[in-house]
PDB file of C-alpha atoms in Angstrom:
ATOM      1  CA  UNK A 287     -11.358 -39.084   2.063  1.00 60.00           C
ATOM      2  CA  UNK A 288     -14.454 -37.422   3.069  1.00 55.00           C
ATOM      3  CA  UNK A 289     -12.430 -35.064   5.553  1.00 58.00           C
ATOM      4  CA  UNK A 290     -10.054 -34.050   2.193  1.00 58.00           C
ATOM      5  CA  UNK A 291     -13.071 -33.280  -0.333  1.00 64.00           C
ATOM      6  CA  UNK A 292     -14.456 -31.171   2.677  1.00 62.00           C
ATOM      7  CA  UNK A 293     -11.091 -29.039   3.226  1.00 64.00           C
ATOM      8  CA  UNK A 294     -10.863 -28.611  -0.982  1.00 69.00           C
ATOM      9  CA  UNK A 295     -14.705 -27.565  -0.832  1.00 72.00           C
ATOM     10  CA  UNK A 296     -13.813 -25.583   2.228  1.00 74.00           C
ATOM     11  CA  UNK A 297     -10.740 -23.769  -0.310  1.00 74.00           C
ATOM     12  CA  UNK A 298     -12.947 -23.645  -3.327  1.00 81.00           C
ATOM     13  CA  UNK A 299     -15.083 -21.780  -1.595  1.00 84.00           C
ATOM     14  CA  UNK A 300     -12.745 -19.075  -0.303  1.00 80.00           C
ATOM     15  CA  UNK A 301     -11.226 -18.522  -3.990  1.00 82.00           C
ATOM     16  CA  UNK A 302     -14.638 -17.846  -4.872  1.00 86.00           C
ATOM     17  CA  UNK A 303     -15.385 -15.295  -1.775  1.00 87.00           C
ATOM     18  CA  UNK A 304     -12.167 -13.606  -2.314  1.00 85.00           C
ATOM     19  CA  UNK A 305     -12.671 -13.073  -6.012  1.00 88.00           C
ATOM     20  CA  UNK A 306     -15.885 -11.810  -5.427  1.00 90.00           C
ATOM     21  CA  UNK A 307     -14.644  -9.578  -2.841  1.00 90.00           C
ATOM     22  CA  UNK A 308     -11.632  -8.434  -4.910  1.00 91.00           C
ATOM     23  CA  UNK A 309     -13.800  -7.487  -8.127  1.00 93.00           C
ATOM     24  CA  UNK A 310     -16.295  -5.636  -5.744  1.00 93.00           C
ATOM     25  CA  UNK A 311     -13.492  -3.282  -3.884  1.00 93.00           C
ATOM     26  CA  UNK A 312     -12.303  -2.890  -7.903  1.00 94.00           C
ATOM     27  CA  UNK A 313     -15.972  -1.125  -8.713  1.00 94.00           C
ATOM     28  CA  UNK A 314     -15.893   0.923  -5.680  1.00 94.00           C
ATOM     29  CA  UNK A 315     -12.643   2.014  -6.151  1.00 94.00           C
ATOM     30  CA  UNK A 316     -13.832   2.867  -9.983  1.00 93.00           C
ATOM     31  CA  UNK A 317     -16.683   5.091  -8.636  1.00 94.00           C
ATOM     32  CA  UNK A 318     -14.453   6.815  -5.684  1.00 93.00           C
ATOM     33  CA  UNK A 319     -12.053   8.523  -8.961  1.00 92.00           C
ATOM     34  CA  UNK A 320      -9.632   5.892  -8.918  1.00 94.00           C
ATOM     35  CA  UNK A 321      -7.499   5.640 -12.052  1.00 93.00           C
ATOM     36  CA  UNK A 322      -6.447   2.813 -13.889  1.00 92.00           C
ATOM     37  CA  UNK A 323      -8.504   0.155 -11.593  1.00 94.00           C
ATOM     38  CA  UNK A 324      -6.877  -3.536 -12.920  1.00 92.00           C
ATOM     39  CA  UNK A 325      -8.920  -6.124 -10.296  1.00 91.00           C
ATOM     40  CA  UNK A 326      -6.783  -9.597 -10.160  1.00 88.00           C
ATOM     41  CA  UNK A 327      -8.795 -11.877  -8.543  1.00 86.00           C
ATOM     42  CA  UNK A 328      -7.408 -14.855  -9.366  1.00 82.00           C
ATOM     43  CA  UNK A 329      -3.777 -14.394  -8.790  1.00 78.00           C
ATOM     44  CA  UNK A 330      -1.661 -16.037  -5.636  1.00 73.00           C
ATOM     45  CA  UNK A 331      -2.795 -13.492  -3.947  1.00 80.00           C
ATOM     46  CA  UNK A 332      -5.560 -11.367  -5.072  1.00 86.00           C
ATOM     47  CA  UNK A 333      -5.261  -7.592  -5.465  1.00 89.00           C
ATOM     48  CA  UNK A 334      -6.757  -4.801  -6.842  1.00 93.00           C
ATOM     49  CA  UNK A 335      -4.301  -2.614  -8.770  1.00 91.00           C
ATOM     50  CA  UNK A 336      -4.634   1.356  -8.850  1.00 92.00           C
ATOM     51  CA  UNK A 337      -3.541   5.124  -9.207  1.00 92.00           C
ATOM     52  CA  UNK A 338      -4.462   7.307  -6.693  1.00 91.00           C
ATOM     53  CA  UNK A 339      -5.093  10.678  -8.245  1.00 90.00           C
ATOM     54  CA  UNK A 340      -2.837  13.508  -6.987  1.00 83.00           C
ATOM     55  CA  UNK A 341      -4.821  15.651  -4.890  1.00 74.00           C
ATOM     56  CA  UNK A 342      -4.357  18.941  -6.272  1.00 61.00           C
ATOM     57  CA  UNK A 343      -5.717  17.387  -9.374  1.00 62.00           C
ATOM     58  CA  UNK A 344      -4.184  18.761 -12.619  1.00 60.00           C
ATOM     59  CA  UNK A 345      -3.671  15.252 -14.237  1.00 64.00           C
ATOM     60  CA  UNK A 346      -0.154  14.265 -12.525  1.00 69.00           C
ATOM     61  CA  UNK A 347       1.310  11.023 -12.599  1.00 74.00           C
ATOM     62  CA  UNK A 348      -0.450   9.449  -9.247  1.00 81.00           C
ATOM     63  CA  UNK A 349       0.301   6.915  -6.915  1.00 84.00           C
ATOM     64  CA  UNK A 350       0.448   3.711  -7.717  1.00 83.00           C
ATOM     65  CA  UNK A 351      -0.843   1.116  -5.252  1.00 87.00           C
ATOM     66  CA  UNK A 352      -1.706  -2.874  -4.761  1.00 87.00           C
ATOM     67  CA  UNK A 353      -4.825  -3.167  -2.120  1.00 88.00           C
ATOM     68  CA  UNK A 354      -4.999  -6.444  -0.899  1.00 84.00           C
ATOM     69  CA  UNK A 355      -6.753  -8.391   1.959  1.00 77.00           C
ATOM     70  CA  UNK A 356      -5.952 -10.682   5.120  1.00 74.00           C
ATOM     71  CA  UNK A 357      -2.311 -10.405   4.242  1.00 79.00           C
ATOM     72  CA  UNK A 358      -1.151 -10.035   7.840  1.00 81.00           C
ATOM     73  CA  UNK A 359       2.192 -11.434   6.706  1.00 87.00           C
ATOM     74  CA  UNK A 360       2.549  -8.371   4.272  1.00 86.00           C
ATOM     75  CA  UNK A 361       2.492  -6.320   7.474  1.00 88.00           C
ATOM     76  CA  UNK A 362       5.697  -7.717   8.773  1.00 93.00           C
ATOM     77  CA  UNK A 363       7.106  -7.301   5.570  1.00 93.00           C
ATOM     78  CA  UNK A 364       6.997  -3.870   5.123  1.00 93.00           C
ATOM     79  CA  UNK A 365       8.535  -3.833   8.446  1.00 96.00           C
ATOM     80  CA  UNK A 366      11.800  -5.501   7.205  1.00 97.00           C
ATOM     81  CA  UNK A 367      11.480  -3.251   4.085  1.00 97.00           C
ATOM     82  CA  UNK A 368      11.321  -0.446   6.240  1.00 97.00           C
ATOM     83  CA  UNK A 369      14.225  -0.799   8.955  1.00 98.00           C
ATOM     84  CA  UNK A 370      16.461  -1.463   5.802  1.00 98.00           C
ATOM     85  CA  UNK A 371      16.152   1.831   4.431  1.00 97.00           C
ATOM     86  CA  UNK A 372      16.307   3.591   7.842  1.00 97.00           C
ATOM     87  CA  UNK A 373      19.510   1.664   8.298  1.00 97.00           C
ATOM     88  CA  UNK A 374      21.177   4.281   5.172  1.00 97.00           C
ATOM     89  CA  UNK A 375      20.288   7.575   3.588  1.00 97.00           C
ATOM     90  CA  UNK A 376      21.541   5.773   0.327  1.00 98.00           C
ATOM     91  CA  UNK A 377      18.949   2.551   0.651  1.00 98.00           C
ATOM     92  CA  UNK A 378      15.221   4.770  -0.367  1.00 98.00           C
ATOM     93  CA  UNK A 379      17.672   6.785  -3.474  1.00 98.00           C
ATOM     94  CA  UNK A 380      19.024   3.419  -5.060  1.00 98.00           C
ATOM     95  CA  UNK A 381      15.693   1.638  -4.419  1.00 98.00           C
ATOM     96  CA  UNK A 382      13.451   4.303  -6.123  1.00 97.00           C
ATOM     97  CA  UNK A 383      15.685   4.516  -8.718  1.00 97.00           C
ATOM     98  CA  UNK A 384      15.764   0.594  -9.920  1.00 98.00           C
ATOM     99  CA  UNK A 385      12.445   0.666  -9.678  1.00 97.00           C
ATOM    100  CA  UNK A 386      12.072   3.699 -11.802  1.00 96.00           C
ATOM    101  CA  UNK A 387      14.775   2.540 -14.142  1.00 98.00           C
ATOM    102  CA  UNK A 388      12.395  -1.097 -14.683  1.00 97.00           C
ATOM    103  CA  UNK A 389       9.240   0.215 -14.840  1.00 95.00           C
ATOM    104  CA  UNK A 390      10.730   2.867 -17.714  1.00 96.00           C
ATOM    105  CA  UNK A 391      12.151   0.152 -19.752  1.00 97.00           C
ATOM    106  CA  UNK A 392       9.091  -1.786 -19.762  1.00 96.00           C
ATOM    107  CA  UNK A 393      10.734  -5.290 -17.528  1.00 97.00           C
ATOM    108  CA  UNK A 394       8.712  -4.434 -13.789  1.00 95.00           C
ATOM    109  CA  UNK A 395       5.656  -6.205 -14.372  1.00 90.00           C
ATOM    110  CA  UNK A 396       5.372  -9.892 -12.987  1.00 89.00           C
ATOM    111  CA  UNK A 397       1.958 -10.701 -15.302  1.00 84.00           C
ATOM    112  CA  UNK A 398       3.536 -10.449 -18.126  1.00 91.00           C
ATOM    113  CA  UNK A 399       6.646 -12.436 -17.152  1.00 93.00           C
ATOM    114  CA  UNK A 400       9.026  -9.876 -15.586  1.00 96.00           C
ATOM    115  CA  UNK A 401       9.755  -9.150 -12.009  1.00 97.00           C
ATOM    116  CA  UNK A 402       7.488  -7.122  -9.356  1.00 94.00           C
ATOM    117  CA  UNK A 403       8.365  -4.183  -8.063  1.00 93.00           C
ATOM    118  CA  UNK A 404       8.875  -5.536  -4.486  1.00 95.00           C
ATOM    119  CA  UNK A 405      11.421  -8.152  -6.264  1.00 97.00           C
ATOM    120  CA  UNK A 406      13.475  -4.881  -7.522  1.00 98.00           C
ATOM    121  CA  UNK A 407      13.491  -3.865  -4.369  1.00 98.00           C
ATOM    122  CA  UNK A 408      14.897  -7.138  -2.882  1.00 98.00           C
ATOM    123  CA  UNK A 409      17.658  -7.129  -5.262  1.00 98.00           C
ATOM    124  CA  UNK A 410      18.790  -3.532  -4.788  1.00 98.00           C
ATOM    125  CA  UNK A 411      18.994  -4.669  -1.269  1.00 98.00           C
ATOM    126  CA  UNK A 412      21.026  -7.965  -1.812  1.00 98.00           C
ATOM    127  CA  UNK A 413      23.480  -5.497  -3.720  1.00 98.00           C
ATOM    128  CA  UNK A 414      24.274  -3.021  -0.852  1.00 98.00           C
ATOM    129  CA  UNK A 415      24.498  -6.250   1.623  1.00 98.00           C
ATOM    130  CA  UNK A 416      27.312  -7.198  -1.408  1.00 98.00           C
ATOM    131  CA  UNK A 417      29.117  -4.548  -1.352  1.00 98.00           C
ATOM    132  CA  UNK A 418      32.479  -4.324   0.203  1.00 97.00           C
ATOM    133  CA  UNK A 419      32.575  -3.298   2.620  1.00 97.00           C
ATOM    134  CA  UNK A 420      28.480  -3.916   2.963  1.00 98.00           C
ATOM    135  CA  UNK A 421      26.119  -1.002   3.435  1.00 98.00           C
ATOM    136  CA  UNK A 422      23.450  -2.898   5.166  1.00 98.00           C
ATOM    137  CA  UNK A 423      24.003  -5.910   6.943  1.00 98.00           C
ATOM    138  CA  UNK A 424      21.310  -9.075   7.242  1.00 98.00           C
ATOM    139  CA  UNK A 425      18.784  -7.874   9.300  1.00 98.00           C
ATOM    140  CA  UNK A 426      17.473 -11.923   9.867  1.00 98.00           C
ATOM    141  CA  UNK A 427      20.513 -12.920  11.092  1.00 97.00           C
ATOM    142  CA  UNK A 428      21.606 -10.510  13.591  1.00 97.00           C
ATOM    143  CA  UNK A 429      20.718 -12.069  17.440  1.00 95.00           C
ATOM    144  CA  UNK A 430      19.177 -14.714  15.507  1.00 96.00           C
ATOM    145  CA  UNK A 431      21.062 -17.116  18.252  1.00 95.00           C
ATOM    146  CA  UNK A 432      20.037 -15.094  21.184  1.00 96.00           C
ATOM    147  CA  UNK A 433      16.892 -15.012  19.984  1.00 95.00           C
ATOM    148  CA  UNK A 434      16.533 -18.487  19.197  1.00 96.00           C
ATOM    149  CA  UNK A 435      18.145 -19.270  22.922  1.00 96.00           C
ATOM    150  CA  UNK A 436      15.015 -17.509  24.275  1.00 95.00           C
ATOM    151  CA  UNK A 437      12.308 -18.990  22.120  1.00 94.00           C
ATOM    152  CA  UNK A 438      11.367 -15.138  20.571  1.00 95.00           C
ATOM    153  CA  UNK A 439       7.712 -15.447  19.465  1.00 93.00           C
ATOM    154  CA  UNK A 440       8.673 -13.914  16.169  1.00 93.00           C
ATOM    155  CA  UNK A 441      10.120 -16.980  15.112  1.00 94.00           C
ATOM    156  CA  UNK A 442       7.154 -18.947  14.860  1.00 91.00           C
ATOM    157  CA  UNK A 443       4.198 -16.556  14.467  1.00 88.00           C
ATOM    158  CA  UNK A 444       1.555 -17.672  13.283  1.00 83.00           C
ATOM    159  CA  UNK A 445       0.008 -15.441  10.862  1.00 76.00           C
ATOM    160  CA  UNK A 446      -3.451 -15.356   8.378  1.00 62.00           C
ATOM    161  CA  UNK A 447      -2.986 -15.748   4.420  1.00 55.00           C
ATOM    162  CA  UNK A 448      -4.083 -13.778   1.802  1.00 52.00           C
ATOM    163  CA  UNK A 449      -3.762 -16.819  -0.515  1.00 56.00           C
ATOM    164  CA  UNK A 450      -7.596 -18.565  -0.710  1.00 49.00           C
ATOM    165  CA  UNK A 451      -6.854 -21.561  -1.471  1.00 47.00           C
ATOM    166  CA  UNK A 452      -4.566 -22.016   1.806  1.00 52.00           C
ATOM    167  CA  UNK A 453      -4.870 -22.653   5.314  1.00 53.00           C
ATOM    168  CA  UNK A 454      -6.343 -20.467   7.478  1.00 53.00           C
ATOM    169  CA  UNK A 455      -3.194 -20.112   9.254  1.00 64.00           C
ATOM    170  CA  UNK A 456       0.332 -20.691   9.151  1.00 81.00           C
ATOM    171  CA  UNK A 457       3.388 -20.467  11.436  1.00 89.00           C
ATOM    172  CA  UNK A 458       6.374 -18.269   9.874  1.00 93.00           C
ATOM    173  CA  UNK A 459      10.025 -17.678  11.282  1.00 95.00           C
ATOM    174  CA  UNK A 460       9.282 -13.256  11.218  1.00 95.00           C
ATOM    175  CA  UNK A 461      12.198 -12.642  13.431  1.00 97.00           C
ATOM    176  CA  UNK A 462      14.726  -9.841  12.241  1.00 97.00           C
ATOM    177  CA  UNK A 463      16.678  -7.350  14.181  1.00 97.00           C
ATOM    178  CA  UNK A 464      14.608  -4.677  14.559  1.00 95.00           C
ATOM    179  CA  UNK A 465      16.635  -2.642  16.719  1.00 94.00           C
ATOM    180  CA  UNK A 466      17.625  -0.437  14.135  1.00 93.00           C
ATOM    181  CA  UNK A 467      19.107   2.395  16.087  1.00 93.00           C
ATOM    182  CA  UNK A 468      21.682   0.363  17.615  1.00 95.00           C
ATOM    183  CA  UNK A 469      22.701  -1.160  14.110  1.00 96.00           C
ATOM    184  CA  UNK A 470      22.874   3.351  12.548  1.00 93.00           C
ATOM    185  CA  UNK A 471      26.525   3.909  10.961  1.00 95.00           C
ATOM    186  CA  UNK A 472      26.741   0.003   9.846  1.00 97.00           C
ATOM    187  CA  UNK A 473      27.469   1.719   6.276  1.00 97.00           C
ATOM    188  CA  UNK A 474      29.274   4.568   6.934  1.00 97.00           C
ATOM    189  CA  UNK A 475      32.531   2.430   6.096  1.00 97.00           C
ATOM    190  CA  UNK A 476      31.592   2.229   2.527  1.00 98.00           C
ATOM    191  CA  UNK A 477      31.584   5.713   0.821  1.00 98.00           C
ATOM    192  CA  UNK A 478      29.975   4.924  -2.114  1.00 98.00           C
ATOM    193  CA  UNK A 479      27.633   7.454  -3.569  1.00 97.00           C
ATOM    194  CA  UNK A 480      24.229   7.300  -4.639  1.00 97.00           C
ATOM    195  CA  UNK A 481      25.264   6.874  -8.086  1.00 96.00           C
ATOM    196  CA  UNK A 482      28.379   4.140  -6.989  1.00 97.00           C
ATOM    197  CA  UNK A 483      25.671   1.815  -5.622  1.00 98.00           C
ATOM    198  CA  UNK A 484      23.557   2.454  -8.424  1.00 97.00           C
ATOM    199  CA  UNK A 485      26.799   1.391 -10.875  1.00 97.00           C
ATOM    200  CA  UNK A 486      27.561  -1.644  -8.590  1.00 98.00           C
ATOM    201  CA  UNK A 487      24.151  -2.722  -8.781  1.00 98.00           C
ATOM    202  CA  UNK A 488      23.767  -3.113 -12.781  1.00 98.00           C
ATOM    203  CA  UNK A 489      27.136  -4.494 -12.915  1.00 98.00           C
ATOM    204  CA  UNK A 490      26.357  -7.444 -10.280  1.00 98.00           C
ATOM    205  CA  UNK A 491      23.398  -8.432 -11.843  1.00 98.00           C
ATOM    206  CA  UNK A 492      24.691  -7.778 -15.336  1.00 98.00           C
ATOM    207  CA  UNK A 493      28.144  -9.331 -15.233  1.00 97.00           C
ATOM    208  CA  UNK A 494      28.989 -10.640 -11.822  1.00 97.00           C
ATOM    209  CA  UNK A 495      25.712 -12.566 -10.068  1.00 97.00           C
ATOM    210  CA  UNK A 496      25.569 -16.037 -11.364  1.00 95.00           C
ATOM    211  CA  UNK A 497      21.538 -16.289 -11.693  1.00 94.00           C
ATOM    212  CA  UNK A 498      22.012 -19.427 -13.628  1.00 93.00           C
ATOM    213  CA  UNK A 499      22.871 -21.233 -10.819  1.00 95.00           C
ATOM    214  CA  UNK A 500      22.236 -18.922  -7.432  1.00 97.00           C
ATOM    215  CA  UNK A 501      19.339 -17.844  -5.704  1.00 98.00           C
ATOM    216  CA  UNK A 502      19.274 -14.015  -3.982  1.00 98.00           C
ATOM    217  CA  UNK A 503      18.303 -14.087  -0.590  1.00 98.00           C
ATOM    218  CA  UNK A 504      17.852 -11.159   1.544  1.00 98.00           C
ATOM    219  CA  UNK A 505      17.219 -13.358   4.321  1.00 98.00           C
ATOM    220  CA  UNK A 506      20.923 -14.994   3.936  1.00 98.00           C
ATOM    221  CA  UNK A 507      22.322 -11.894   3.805  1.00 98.00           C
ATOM    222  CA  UNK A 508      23.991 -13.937   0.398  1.00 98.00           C
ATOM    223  CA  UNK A 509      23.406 -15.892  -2.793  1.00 98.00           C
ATOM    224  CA  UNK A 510      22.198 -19.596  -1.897  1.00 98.00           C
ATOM    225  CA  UNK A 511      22.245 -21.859  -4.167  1.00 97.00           C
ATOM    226  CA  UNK A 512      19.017 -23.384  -6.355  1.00 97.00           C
ATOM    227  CA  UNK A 513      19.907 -26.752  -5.035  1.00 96.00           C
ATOM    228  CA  UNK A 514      19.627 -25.356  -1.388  1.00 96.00           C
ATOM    229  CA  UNK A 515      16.315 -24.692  -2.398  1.00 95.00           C
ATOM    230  CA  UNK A 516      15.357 -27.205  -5.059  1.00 94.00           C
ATOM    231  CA  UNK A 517      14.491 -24.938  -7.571  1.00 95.00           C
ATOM    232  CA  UNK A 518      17.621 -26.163  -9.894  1.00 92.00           C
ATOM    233  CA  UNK A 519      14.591 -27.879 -12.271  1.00 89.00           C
ATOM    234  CA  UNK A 520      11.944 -25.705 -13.710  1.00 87.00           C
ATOM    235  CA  UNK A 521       8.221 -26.614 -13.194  1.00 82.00           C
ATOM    236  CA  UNK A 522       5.554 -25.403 -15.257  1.00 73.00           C
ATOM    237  CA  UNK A 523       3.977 -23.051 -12.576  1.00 76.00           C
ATOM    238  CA  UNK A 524       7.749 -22.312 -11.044  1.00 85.00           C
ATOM    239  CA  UNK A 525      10.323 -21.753 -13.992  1.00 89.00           C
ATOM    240  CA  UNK A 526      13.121 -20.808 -11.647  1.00 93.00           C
ATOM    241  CA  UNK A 527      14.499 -19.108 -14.764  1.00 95.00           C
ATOM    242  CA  UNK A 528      15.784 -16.392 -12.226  1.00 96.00           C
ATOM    243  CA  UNK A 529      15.129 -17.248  -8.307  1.00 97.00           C
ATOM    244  CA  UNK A 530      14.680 -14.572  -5.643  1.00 98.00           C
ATOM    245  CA  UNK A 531      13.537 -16.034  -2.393  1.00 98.00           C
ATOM    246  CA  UNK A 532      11.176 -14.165  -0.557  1.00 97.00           C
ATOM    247  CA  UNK A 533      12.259 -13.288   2.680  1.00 97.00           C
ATOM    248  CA  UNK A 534       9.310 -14.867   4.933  1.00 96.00           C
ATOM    249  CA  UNK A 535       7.445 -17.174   2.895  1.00 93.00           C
ATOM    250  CA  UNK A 536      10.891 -19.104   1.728  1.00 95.00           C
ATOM    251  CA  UNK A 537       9.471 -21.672  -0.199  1.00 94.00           C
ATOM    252  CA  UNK A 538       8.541 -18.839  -2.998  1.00 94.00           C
ATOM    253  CA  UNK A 539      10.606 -17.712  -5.715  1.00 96.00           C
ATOM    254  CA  UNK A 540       9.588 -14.476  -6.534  1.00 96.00           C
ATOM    255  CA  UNK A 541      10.929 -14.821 -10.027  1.00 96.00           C
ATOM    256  CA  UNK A 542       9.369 -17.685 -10.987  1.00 93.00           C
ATOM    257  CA  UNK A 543       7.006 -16.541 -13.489  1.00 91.00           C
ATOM    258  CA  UNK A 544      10.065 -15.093 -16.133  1.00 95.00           C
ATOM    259  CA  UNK A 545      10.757 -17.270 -18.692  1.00 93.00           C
ATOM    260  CA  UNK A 546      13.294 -17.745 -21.550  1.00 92.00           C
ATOM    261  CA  UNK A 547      11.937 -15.036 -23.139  1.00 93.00           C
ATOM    262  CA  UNK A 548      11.678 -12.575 -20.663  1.00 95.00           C
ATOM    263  CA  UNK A 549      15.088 -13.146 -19.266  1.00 96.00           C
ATOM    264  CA  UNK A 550      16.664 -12.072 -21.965  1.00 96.00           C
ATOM    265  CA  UNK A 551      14.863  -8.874 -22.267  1.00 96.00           C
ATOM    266  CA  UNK A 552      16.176  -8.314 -18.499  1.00 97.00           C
ATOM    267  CA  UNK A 553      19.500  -9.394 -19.218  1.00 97.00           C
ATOM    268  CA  UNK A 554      19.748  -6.842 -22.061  1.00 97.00           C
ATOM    269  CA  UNK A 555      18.550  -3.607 -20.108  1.00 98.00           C
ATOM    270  CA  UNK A 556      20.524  -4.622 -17.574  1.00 98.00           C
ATOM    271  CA  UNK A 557      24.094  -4.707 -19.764  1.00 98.00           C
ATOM    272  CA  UNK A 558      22.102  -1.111 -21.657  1.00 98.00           C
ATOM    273  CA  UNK A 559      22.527   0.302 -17.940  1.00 98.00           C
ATOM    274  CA  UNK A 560      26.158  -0.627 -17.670  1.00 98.00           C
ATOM    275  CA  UNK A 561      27.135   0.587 -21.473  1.00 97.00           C
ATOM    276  CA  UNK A 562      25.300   3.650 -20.112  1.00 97.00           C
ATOM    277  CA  UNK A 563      26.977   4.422 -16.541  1.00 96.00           C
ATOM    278  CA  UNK A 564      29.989   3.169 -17.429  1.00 96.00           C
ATOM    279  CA  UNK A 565      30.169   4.820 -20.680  1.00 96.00           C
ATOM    280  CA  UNK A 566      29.597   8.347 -19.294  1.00 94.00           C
ATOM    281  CA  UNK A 567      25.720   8.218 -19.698  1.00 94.00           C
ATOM    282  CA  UNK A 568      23.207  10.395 -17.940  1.00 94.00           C
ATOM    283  CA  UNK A 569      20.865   9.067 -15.412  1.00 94.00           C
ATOM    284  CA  UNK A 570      18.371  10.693 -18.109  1.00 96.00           C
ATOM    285  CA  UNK A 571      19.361   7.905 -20.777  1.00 96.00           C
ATOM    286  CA  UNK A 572      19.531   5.192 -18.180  1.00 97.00           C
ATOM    287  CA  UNK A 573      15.615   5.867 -17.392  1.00 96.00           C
ATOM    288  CA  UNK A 574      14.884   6.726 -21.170  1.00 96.00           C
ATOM    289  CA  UNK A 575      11.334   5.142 -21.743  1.00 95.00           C
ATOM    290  CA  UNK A 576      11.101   1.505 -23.827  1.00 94.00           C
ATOM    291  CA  UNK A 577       8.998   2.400 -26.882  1.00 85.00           C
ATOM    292  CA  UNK A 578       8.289  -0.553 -27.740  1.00 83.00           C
ATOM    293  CA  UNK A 579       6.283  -3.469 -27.022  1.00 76.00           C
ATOM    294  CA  UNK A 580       7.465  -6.353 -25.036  1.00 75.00           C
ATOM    295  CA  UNK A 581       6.359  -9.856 -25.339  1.00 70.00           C
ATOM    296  CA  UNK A 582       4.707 -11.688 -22.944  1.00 70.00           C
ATOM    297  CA  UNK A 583       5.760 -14.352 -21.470  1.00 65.00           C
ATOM    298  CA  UNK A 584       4.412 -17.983 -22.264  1.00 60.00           C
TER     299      UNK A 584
END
């Protein structure tokens, strides 16, 4: 007993360190020109949001950012991210677009019960792994057996946490193929344009993915099921309203802060974009800004 009330001190005192830390980087990053400094300190993980000015000045939109600390595991995730859009000239296109195409119609922020921006970017991917044939292939599962044969270190790294209240280090399977020249052309059966992927991906998610029951996983390289993962009940923390597993920490659902609510409001822009692309819209009306003001969820 005395060893447990130790570790939670031991935790209690991190959350306080990194807060402290978190709010701190927010001021200096205030006084250095930063725009639109938004510290979250007491999130899952802490961040400091921001917009880096442009720097020929002239009040342009910026770049938007997430500054975070001790998340090695982040690193390796950005990796993956990374050798999937090397693997096709049509991966950075569709992904920037999404994104665009959520933050515009006012559904890409996690706080207030919508999806991240990194969760976009997950689905986008599970799409072209979808298609038929598949433009990118699953990067976790290629020489997974070889690998596995010779005990690859990647599959049990251990790795620091940005989370404070957690250990101070955990072992994650962080193998993927990363010998992405070897895997260039995997696509190049599937001729889909830009704007065919884009048109494939509303109408999955719209009309075809069953998200009531099925969980997208990039690590598959498929839909898994919520029972696979136990998310079929919702918990008041983890709604599983809409499950997309993250890709190295497995045991999170990236979508589990959407609600009732809020899926609706996702499920709608998502059958506006395929009214619009399939009904001979612009990609200037599919990005048309929201104007109005979306609830929050609960």
């Amino acid at each position: 007993p005395g060893h447990a009330r130790d570790r939670r001190g031991d935790k209690e005192r991190r959350k306080r360190q990194v807060a402290s830390f978190v709010k701190r980087v927010s001021e200096v990053l205030q006084r250095a020109g930063m725009r639109d400094v938004k510290a979250l300190p007491h999130a899952r993980v802490p961040i400091v949001k921001l917009v880096v000015p442009d720097a020929a000045g002239g009040g342009g939109a910026g770049m938007a950012c997430d500054l975070c600390i001790n998340n090695e595991l982040a690193c390796t995730n950005t990796e993956l991210l990374r050798a999937y859009s090397d693997l096709d000239w049509r991966v950075r296109p569709v992904v920037l677009a999404v994104k665009a195409w959520a933050k515009r119609r006012g559904i890409a922020d996690a706080y207030r019960g919508y999806l991240s921006s990194y969760s976009y970017c997950l689905l986008a991917i599970q799409a072209m792994q979808l298609m038929e044939p598949p433009i990118l292939p699953c990067l976790q599962e290629l020489g997974r057996e070889e690998a596995v044969r010779c005990a690859h270190p990647s599959l049990r790294q251990r790795v620091g946490s940005a989370k404070p209240d957690a250990e101070t280090g955990r072992t994650y399977d962080c193998y993927f193929c990363r010998d992405v020249r070897a895997l260039q052309g995997f696509g190049e059966r599937n001729e889909a344009s830009v704007g065919d992927v884009l048109a494939w991906f509303f109408r999955l998610y719209a009309q075809v993915f069953p998200l009531e029951h099925m969980v997208v996983s990039v690590r598959s390289g498929r839909p898994i099921t919520k029972e696979s993962k136990a998310w079929q009940i919702p918990q008041q923390r983890n709604r599983h309203v809409i499950c997309i597993e993250d890709p190295l920490e497995t045991e999170v659902d990236l979508g589990r802060y959407v609600d009732e609510t809020t899926i609706c409001d996702i499920k709608a822009e998502l059958e506006r974009a395929v009214r619009v692309l399939f009904g001979g819209g612009s990609l200037d009306e599919l990005l048309a800004e929201y104007d109005q003001a979306r609830p929050q969820a609960a």
